[in-house]
Amino acid sequence: MEYSALQLFGLLVRLCFELTLPIIAVVYIYKKYRCGIYPAIIGFAALNLIVLPRALLNNIFLSDGSFWVGQIVTTALIGATCEETGRFIAMKFTMPNHDTAADAMCYGAGHSLMETLPMTFNYTLSFIATGITLLSGASAENADIVMSMGFIDIASPIVDVAQALALHLSCSVLVCMSVHYSQCRRFLPIAIAVHAGANILKYFFGTWAGLILVTILCIKTYKTVKNSNMPLCH
């Protein structure tokens, strides 16, 4: 496959965005609310522990290789259940005094960064290979074709990373409320259900469909925090 210089530039922007967006979120939350980096470190590390039971359960339930069972229902449900339950356990036992919305969002940004890194690493290797291919001689004459045909392909992963970050920020706030406020215990299963729903929508209709659900989740989470006793920061 040949790439134009314009398309390669778009791929570079996409790579930088995917890698830096969660880091920018952590830095922004830290500077604005002074909540500390500790929640982000916990979120980053906890995902590594979540991967183990998730992989084990996937191996148990995905033995038939069915698309419906493997790629949609089971993966979505297992992934959402493991991640949100792991988020609850991590917050309860490693962040007992970090009960603010800023702490929760910082955790979510760290979680999102760890989730993004493997994908970005693989994509970096692909990008380097693409650059080498380009050096063999791709013309700039097809720039208009690239702009009309390649924009969605380049933009979709960027939206996917932004959507995943927003999902983890919102779910982290809901789970944090579930940990620290007895009247909010139901928020854990809600976070699992919404996370699974976003995964299933993505499998059925692609990134842009999941974006609608995540946008609604962000709005509802904001209103929930605003109307609750949860402090924004210390």
Steps between C-alpha positions, in 0.01 A plus 500: 500500500634844405461816707524863401700750705172656614368169624825425679476837674147413608623169639772684695243737651285202590793322667595807707138559602444141608812501718475846652127547566488298827825666614355844426191406701710398802710817486193721457312343793812517717567867427138612520392308811833409668376150568840334468633242258444202733151412364636499144781264604246267662281509190803428282615208715157351576425435134799265484341290775157512335643359179581164665148391611352651184733293281424187705123548470528574129697180455232302685194645326634567151606148411238461226629796299147620422478863392179561695630340818865594465518846351178661619319362803769320699794733436291808567352363822822346630703808420251739661448282809871444562599862442227657714528242779877544495451876510276462806750276683795727417319811619369337815829352621769729354318836492288508818563872554468606137128560472476805274389519137846625406663195662263271311566671167874484559464125559299468180763686299774268632286198413442637150872565450591141585225372271627718214871416523499149342288622211722804451815286509367272227383799303845661530657197337242520222567872460875442463435234238267740319769769499746259346243411236444868427869552434467264208301769319140598573379797298322804638258498205250283684468744793136576419421129487664447837306788654168362373565130556746483788370759746254269677761223521743742664245680720313197635784375725547855633133514590532150644778609738308814604186293552687241708653775714160661559352159583771424757475847656123468541502139618777582748285774652199268526705220655670742740157615618402135540805444721464802726124566517264229622204649314692463173576126512287446190746706295738202471255280303396809304864560404534134394182518291596826328853378433367177349244696298772725357704193402203331332403815311855529377495139374163543328525850356859619544667774703258776411198317640670439834583871513130584538461278807822631656391860443172431680694327780727803546204736522317279749815452709560875512143563615524219757817644653356851496190387689685281748721554806810387313765773514668599175839526669653536848 
